[in-house]
Coordinates of C-alpha atoms in Angstrom, one line a residue:
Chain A
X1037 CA 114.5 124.3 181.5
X1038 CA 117.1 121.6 181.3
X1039 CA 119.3 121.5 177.9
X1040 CA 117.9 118.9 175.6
X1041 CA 119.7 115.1 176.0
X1042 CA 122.2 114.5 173.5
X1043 CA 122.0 111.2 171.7
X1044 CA 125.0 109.9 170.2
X1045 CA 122.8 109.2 166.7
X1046 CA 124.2 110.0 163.6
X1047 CA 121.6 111.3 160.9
X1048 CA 122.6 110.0 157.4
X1049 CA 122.2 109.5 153.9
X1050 CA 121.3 105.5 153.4
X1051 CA 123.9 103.9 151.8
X1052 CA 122.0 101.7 149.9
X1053 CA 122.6 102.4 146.4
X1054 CA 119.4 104.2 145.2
X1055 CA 119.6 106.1 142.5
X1056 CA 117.0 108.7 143.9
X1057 CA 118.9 109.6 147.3
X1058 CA 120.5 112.4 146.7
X1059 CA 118.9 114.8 143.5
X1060 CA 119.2 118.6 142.6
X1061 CA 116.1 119.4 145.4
X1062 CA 115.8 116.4 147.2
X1063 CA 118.0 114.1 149.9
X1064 CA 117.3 110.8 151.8
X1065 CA 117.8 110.2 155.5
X1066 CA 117.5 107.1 157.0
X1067 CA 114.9 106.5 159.3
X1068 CA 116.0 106.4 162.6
X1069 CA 114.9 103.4 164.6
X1070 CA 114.2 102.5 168.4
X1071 CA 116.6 105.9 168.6
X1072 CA 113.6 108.0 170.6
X1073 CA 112.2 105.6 172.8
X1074 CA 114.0 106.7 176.1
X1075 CA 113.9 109.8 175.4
X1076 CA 110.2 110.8 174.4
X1077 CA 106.9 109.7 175.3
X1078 CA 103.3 109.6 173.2
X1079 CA 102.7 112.9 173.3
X1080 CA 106.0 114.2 172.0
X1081 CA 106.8 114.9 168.1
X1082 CA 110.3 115.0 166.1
X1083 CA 111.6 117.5 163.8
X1084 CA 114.3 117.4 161.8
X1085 CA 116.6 120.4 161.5
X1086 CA 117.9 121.4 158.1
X1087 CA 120.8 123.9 157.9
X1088 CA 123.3 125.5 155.9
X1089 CA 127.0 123.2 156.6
X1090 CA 128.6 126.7 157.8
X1091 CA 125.4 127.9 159.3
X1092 CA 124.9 124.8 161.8
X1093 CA 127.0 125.8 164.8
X1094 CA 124.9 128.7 164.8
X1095 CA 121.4 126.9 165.0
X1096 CA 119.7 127.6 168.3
X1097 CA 116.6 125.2 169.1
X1098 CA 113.9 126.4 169.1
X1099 CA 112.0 126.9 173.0
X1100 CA 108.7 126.3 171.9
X1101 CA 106.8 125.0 168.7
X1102 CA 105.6 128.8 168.3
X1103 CA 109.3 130.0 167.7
X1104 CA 110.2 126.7 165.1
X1105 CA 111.6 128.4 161.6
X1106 CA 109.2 127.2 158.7
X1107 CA 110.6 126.6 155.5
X1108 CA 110.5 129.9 153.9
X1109 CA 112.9 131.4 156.2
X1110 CA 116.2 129.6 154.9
X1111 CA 117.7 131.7 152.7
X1112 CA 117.4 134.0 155.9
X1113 CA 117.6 132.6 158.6
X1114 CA 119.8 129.6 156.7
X1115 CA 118.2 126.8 158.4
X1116 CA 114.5 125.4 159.0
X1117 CA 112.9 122.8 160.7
X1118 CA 110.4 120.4 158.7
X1119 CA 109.2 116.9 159.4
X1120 CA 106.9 117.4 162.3
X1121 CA 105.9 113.5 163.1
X1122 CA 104.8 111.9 166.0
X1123 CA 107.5 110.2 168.3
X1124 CA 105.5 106.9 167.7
X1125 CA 106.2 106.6 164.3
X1126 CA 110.1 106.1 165.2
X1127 CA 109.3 103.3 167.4
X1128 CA 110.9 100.0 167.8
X1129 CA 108.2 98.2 166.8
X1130 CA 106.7 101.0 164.2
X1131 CA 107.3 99.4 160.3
X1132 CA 107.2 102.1 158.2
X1133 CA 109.7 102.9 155.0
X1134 CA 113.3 102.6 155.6
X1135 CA 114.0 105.8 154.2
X1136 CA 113.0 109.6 154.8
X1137 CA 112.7 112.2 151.8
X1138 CA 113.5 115.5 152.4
X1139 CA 112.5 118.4 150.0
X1140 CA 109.7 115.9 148.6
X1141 CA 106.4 118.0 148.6
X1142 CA 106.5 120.5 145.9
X1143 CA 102.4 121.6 147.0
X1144 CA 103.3 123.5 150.3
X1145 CA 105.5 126.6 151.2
X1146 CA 104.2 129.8 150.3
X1147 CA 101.3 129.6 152.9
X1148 CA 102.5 131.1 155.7
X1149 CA 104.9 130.2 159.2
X1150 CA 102.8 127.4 160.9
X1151 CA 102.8 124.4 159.0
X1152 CA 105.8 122.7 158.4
X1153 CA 106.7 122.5 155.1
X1154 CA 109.1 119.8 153.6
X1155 CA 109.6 121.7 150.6
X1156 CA 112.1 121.1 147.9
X1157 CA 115.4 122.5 148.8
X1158 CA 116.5 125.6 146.8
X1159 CA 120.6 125.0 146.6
X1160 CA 123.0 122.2 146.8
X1161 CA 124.3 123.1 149.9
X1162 CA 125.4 121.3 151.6
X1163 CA 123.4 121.2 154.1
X1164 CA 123.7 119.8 157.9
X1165 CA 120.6 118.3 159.3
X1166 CA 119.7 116.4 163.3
X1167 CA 116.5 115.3 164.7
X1168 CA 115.1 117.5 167.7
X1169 CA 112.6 116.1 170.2
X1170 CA 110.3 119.2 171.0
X1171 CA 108.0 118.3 174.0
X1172 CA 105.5 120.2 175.3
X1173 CA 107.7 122.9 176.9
X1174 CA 110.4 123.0 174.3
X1175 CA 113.0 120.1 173.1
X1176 CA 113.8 117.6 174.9
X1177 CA 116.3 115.9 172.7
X1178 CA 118.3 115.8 169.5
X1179 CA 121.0 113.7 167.9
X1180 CA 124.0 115.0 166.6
X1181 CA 124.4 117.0 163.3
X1182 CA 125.1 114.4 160.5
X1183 CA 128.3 115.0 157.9
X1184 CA 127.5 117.5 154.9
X1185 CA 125.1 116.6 152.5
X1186 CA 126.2 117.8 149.3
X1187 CA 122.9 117.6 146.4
X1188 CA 123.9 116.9 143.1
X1189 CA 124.5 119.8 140.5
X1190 CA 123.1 119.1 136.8
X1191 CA 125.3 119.6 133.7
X1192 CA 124.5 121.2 130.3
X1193 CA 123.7 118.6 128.0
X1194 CA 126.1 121.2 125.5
X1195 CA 129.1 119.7 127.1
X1196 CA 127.9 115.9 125.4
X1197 CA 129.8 115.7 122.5
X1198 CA 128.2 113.3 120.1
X1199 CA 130.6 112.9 117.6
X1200 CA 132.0 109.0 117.2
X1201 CA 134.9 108.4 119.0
X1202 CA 136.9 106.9 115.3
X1203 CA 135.0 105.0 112.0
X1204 CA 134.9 101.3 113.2
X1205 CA 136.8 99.0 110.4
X1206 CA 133.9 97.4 108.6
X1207 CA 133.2 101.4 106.8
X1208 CA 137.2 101.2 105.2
X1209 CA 136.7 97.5 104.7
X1210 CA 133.2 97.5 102.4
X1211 CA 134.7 101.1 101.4
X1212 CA 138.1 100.1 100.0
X1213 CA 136.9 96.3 98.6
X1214 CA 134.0 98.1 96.5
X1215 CA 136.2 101.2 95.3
X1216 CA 138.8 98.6 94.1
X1217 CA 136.0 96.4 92.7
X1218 CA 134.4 99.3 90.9
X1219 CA 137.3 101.2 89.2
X1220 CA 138.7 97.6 87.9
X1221 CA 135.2 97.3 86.5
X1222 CA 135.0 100.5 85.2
X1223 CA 138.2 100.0 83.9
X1224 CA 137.7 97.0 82.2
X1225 CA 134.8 98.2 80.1
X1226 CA 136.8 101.4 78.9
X1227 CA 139.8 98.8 78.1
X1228 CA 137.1 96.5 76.2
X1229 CA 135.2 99.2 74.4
X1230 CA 138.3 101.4 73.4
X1231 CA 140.3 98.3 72.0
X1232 CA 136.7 97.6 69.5
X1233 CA 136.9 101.5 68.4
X1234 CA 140.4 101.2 68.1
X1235 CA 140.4 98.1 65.7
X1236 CA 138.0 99.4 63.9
X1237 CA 139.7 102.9 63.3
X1238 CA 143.4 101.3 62.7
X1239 CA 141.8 98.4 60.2
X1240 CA 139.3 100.1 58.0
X1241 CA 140.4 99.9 54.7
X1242 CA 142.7 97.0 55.0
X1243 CA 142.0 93.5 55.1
X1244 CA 139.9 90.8 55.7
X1245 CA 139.7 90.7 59.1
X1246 CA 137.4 93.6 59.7
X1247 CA 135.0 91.2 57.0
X1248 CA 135.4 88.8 60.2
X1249 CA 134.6 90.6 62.5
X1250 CA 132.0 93.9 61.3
X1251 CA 128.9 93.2 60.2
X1252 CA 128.0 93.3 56.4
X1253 CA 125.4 95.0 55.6
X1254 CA 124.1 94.5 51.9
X1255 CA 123.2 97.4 49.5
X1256 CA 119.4 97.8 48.2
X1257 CA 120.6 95.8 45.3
X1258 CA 118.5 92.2 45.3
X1259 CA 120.9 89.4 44.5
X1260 CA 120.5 88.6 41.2
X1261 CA 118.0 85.4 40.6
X1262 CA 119.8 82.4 39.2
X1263 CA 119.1 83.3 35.5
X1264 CA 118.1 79.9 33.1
X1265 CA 120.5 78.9 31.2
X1266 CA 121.1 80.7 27.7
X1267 CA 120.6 77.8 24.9
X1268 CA 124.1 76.3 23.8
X1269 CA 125.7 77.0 27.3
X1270 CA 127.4 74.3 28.3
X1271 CA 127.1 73.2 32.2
X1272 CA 130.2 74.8 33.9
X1273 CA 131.0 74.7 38.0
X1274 CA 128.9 77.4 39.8
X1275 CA 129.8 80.6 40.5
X1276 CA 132.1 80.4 37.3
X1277 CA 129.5 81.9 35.3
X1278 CA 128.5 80.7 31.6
X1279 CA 130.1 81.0 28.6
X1280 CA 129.0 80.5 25.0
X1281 CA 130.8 77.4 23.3
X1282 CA 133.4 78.4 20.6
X1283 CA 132.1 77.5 17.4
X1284 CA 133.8 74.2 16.0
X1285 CA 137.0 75.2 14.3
X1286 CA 136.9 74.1 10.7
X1287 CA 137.5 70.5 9.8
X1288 CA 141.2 69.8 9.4
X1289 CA 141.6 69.1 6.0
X1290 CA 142.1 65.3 5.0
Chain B
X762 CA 126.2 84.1 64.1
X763 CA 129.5 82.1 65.0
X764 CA 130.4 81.5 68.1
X765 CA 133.8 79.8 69.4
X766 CA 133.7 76.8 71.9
X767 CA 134.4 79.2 75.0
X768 CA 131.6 81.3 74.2
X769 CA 129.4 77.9 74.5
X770 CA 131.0 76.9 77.7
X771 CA 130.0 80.9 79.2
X772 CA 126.9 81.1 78.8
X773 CA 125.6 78.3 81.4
X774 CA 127.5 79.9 84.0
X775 CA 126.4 83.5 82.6
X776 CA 123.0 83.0 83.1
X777 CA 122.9 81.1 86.3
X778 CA 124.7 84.1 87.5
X779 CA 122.3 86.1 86.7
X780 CA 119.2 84.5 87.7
X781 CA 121.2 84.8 91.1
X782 CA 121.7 88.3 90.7
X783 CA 117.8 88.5 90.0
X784 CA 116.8 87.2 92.7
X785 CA 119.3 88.6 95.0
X786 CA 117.5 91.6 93.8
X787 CA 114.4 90.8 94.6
X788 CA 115.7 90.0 98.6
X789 CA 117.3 93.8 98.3
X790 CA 114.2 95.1 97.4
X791 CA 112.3 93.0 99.9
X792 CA 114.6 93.9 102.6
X793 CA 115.3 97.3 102.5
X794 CA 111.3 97.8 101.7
X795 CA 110.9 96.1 105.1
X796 CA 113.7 98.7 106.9
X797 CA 112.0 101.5 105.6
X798 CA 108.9 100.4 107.3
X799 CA 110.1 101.2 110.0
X800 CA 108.8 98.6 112.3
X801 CA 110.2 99.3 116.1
X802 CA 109.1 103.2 115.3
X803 CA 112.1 104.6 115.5
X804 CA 112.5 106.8 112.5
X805 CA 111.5 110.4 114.6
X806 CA 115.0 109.9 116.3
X807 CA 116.7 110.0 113.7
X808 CA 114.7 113.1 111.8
X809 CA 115.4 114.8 114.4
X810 CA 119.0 114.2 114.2
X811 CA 118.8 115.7 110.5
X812 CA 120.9 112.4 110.2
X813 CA 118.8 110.1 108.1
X814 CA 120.8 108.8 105.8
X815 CA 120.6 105.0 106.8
X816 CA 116.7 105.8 105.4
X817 CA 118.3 107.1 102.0
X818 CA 120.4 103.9 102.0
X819 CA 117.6 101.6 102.2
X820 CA 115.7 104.0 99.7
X821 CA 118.3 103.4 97.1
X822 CA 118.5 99.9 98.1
X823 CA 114.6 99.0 96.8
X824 CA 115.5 100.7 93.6
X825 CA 118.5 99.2 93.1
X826 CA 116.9 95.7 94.0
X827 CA 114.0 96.5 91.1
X828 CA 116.6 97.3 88.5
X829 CA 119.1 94.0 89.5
X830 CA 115.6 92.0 89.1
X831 CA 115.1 93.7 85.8
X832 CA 118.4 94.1 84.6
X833 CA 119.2 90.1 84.8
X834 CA 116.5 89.3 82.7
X835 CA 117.9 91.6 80.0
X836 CA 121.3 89.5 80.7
X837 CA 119.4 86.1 80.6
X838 CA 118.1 87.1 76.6
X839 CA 121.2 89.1 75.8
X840 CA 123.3 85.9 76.9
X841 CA 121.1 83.1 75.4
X842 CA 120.8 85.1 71.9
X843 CA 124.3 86.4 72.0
X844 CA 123.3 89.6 70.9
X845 CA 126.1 92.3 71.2
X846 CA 123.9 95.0 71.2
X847 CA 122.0 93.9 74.1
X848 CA 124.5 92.6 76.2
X849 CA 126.3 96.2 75.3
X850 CA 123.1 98.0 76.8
X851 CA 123.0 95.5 80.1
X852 CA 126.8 95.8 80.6
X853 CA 126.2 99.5 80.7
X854 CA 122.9 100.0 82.4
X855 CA 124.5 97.2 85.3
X856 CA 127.4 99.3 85.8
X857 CA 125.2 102.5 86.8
X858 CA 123.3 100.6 89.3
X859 CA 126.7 99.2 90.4
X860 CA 127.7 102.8 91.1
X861 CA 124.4 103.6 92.6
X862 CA 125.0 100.1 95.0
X863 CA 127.9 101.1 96.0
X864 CA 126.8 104.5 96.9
X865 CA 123.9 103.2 99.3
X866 CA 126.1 100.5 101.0
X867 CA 129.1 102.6 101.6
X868 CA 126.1 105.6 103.0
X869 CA 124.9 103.0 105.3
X870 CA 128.2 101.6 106.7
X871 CA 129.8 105.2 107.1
X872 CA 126.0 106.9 109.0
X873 CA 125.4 103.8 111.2
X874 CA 128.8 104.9 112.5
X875 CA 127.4 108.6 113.6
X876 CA 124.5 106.9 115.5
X877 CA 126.4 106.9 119.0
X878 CA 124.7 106.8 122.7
X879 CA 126.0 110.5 123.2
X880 CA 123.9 111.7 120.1
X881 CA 120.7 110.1 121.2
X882 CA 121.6 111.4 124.8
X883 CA 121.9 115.0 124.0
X884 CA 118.6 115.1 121.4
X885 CA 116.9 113.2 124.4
X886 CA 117.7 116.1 126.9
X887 CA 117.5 118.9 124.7
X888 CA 114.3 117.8 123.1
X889 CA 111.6 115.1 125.5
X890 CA 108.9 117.3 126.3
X891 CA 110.6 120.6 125.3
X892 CA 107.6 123.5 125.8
X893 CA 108.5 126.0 123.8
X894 CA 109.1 125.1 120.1
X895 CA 111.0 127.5 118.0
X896 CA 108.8 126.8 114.3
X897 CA 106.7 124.1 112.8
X898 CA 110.1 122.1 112.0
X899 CA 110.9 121.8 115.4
X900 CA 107.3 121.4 117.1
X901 CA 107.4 118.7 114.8
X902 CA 110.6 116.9 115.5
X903 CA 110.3 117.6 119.6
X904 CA 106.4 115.6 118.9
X905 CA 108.2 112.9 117.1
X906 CA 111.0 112.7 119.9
X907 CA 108.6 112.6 122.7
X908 CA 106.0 109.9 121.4
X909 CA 109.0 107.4 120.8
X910 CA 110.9 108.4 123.7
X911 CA 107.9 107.6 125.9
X912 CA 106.6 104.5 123.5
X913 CA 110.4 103.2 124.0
X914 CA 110.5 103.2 127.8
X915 CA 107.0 101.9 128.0
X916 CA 107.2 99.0 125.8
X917 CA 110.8 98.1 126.6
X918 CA 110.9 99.0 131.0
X919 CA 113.9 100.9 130.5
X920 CA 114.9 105.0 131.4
X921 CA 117.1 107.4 129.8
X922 CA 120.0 106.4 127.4
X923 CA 122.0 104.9 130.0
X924 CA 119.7 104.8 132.8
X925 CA 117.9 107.2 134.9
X926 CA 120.9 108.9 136.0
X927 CA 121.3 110.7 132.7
X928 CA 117.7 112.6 133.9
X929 CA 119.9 113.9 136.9
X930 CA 123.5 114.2 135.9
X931 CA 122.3 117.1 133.0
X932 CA 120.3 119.5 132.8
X933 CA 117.0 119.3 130.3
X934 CA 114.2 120.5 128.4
X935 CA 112.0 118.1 130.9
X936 CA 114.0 119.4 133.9
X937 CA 111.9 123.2 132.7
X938 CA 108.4 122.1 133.0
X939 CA 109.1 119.5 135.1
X940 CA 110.5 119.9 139.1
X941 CA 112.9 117.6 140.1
X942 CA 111.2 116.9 143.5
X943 CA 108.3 115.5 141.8
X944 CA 110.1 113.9 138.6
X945 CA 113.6 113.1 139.2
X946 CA 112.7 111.3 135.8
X947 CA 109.8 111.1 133.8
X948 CA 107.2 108.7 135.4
X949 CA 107.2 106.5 132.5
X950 CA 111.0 105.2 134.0
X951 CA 108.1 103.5 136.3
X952 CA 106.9 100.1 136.8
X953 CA 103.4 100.5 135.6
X954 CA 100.6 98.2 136.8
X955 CA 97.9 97.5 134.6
X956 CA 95.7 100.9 134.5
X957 CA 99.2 102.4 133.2
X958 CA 100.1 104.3 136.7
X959 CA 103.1 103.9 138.6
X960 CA 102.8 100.8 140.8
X961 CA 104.6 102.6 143.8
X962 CA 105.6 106.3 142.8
X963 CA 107.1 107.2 146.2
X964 CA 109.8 104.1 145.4
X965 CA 110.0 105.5 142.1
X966 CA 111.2 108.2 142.8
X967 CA 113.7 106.8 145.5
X968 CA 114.8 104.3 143.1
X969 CA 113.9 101.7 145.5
X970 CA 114.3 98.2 143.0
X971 CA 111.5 96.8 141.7
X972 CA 109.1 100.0 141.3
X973 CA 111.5 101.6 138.6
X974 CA 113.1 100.7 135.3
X975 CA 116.8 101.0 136.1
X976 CA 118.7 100.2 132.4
X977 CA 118.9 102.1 129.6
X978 CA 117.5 102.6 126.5
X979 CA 120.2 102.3 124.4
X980 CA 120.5 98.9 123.8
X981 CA 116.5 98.6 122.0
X982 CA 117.5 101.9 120.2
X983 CA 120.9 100.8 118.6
X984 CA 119.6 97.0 118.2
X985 CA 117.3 97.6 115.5
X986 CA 119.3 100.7 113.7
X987 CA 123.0 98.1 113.6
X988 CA 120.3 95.6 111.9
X989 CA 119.0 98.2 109.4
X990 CA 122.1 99.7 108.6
X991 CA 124.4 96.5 108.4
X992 CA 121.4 94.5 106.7
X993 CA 121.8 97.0 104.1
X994 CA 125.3 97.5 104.0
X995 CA 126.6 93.6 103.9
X996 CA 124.1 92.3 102.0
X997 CA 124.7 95.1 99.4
X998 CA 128.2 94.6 99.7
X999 CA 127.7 90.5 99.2
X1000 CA 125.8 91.2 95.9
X1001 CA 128.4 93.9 94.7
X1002 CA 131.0 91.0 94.5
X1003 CA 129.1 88.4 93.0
X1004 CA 128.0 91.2 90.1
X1005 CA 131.4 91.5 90.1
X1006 CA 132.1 88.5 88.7
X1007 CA 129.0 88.3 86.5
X1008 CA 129.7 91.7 84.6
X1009 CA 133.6 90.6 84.2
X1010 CA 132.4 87.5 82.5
X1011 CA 129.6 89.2 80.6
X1012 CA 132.5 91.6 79.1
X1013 CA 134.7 88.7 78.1
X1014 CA 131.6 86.9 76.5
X1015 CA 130.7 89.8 74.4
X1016 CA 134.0 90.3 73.5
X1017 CA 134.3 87.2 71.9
X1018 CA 131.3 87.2 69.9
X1019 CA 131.7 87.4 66.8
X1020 CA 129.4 88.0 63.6

C-alpha cells in the first residue's frame, strides 16, 4: 500500500488566550479546517496521534484500525492514538467548536484496547501529536507532528509566603500620634495630682493658704446659738463679744 | 464654692465637648456593633487564619463606645457642679478607656496590615473542599472556608484570589478529590444560568469568555475587611484627639477649683 500523503498542516495549541488550554491533564488543539477534504472521502475517520516529544520519530502508523494503540498503552508503548471522528466533521463547511480537548473524558480507559479513549494525560510531557487519516485499508494521510507541548506543572501552595511585604504608614502614623497623645496625658494627670499631694504635704501646718484651698470640715461641736443679751450689757459691734459695764466711779468730790 | 472667672469661661466649652464625646460614642458603639455583624459573611476567613484580631478591635470598640456615652454624662454633672471629686473619678475612669481606645485602634491598623492576597491564597488552596479533616477545630474551619469561598464566587462572578489561574499554577486540597480534567477549577468559577448549573461547562472549562468568571476574588474580600478595619481604626483615632483635648481641659478646670 502506498505511504500515507503528507500534508504540510501544522497541529497546534490555539493561541487565543484561554486560560484552560493547556492544564496539568489536559491540552487544546485547534481544530483543523477544510485540511482533509482532498485527502479523505465520507467513509474515512481521523485520529489524532499523541506521543512522547522523544518518542515521536519512533511512531509507526498504524496498518489497520485493529493494530491502532488505545490509550492505556502510553507509558509503554509511549504514544497512543485517540480522537476517532468522522472526516466530515473537519469539513469546510462543518461549524463545530474552534477548539479540540485532549485528555478531557475522565469516564473511559480502563475498559479494554478497542475504543478510543481520550483520557486525561498522565505527565507533562511534552508531548508531540499529528492527525492520521486511516481509510479502510490503513492511513491514508497525516499532517506533520506539531512543536512540543509542554502541560503545566502545579506548585505547593507552601512556597506562598503570606507574610506582608512592610507595615503601610497609616499603622506608625495612628501608632506614634496616640502614644505621644497618651503619655502627655498620662503625664499630665501624674504632674496635676502629684503637685495637690505635694502642697498639701510641704504646707500642712503653716499658713493660711491651705485654709484656701482644703476643705474645712467642722467638729461635732454646734455653733453656739446667739445667746440674749445678759441685763446691763451694753450693745457692742458683733463678734466682739459683751462685756459688763464698769460700775460708775465715785462722784468726784465738789 | 468659689470659682475664678476662667473656671466660668471652661465650662461651656467643657461640656459641649463632651456631649460630643457622648455621642461620638454612641457612633463607635453603633459602628463597630455593625462590623461585628458581619454583613458580607466573611468572618470564617479570617477564623481560619487564627488572625481575628480586627473582630477583637471592633469588640473593644462597642465597649469603649458605651463607656464614652456614659462617661460624658459623668463629665456633663461633674463640670456643671464643679465637683472635684467627681471630675477626679471621670478624669480617671476616661483615661482607662483612653488606654483601652488606643489599644483597639492601634490592633486594627497594625492586623488589617497582615490580611494580604497571599494569606487568603494559601488558606484557599490548602483548605476549599479539603476531605480529610485533622479534628473538630479544623472540620470546622475547612466548613467555614468552603461555604464562603463558594458563597463569594457565586454572589460576586469571580474565581480564585487572582483568577482561575491560581486553581492551576498550585497544587490544592480541591486538586485531591477533584481531577483536573474535569475541574480545572471549581464549577462555581462558572457562569451559572438560572437553575444554578453551568451555562456552558465545556467553555468553562476551556475558558472560552463569557461562560466563566475570569477575575478574582480579592477585591470583594479585601473591600469590606479595609472598611472594617479602617472604620475602626480612624474613627477611633478621630475621637482619641478630640478626648484629648477635652481631658486636658477637664484637668486644668479641676485644678482651679477651689473650695
Amino acid at each position: 500500500p502506498a505511504p500515507p500523503a503528507l500534508l504540510p498542516y501544522v497541529p497546534r495549541v490555539p493561541p487565543a488566550a484561554l486560560p484552560g488550554k493547556l492544564t496539568a491533564t489536559t491540552f487544546a488543539l485547534e481544530r483543523p479546517c477544510c485540511v482533509f477534504d482532498r485527502h479523505a472521502n465520507a467513509s474515512d475517520t481521523v485520529w489524532l496521534a499523541v506521543a512522547f516529544a522523544n518518542a515521536s520519530a519512533a511512531f509507526r502508523n498504524p496498518p489497520s484500525r485493529a493494530d491502532v494503540p488505545p490509550y492505556e498503552q502510553l507509558p509503554t508503548a509511549h504514544s497512543y492514538m485517540t480522537l476517532e471522528t468522522a472526516a466530515a466533521a473537519y469539513a469546510c463547511s462543518a461549524s463545530s467548536p474552534a477548539v479540540l480537548r485532549v485528555g478531557g473524558d475522565t469516564v473511559c480507559g480502563g475498559q479494554g484496547g478497542w475504543d478510543p479513549c481520550n483520557g486525561p494525560l498522565p505527565s507533562p510531557g511534552p508531548y508531540r501529536v499529528k492527525f492520521l487519516v486511516m481509510g479502510c485499508h490503513g492511513p491514508k494521510a497525516e499532517t506533520r507532528w506539531s512543536d512540543p507541548i509542554l502541560l503545566r506543572r502545579a506548585g505547593s501552595p507552601s512556597t506562598i509566603d503570606p507574610a506582608p511585604v512592610r507595615h503601610g504608614s497609616d499603622v506608625v502614623v495612628i501608632a506614634s500620634i496616640l502614644a505621644s497623645l497618651g503619655a502627655v496625658l498620662a503625664a499630665a494627670v501624674l504632674c496635676a495630682t502629684g503637685a495637690e499631694a505635694w502642697g498639701s504635704l510641704c504646707h500642712q501646718d503653716s499658713g493660711t493658704s491651705t485654709f484656701a484651698r482644703r476643705s474645712y470640715r467642722t467638729h461635732h461641736i454646734p455653733p453656739a446659738l446667739p445667746q440674749p443679751l445678759p441685763p446691763g450689757c451694753r450693745c457692742s459691734p458683733p463678734g466682739l463679744g459683751c462685756f459688763a459695764p464698769r460700775p460708775p466711779g465715785p462722784c468726784p468730790a465738789k | 464654692m468659689a470659682k475664678s472667672d476662667d473656671t466660668c469661661i471652661l465650662q461651656g466649652p467643657l461640656v459641649f465637648g463632651n456631649v460630643v464625646i457622648g455621642m461620638c460614642g454612641i457612633a463607635l458603639t453603633a459602628e463597630c456593633i455593625f462590623f461585628v455583624s458581619d454583613p458580607h459573611g466573611l468572618y470564617p476567613l479570617l477564623e481560619a487564619t487564627e488572625n481575628d484580631d480586627i473582630y477583637a478591635a471592633a469588640w473593644i470598640g462597642i465597649f469603649v463606645g458605651f463607656a464614652l456615652f456614659a462617661l460624658s454624662i459623668l463629665g456633663i454633672v461633674g463640670v456643671i457642679k464643679s465637683n472635684r471629686t467627681l471630675l477626679l473619678v471621670y478624669i480617671i475612669l476616661m483615661l482607662i478607656t483612653y488606654a483601652f481606645e488606643m489599644a483597639s485602634c492601634i490592633t486594627a491598623a497594625t492586623h488589617r496590615d497582615f490580611l494580604t492576597p497571599n494569606l487568603f491564597l494559601k488558606q484557599m488552596l490548602e483548605r476549599y473542599q479539603k476531605s480529610e479533616t485533622v479534628n473538630n477545630n479544623d472540620k470546622w474551619m475547612t466548613e467555614g472556608v468552603t461555604k464562603t469561598w463558594d458563597k463569594l464566587m457565586l454572589q460576586n462572578q469571580c474565581c480564585g484570589v487572582h483568577g482561575p489561574s491560581d486553581w492551576q499554577e498550585y497544587m490544592s486540597a480541591f486538586r485531591i478529590t477533584h481531577s483536573d480534567a474535569d475541574f480545572p477549577w471549581p464549577h462555581n468559577c462558572c457562569v451559572m444560568d438560572a437553575q444554578g448549573s453551568p451555562v456552558n461547562l465545556d467553555g468553562c472549562k476551556l475558558g472560552v469568555p463569557g461562560y466563566y468568571n475570569s477575575n478574582g476574588c480579592y477585591d470583594a474580600i479585601s473591600g469590606p475587611m479595609n472598611t472594617h478595619a479602617w472604620g475602626v481604626a480612624w474613627f477611633g483615632f478621630a475621637i482619641l484627639c478630640w478626648t484629648f483635648c477635652v481631658l486636658f481641659g477637664t484637668m486644668f478646670y479641676w485644678s482651679r477649683i477651689e473650695y
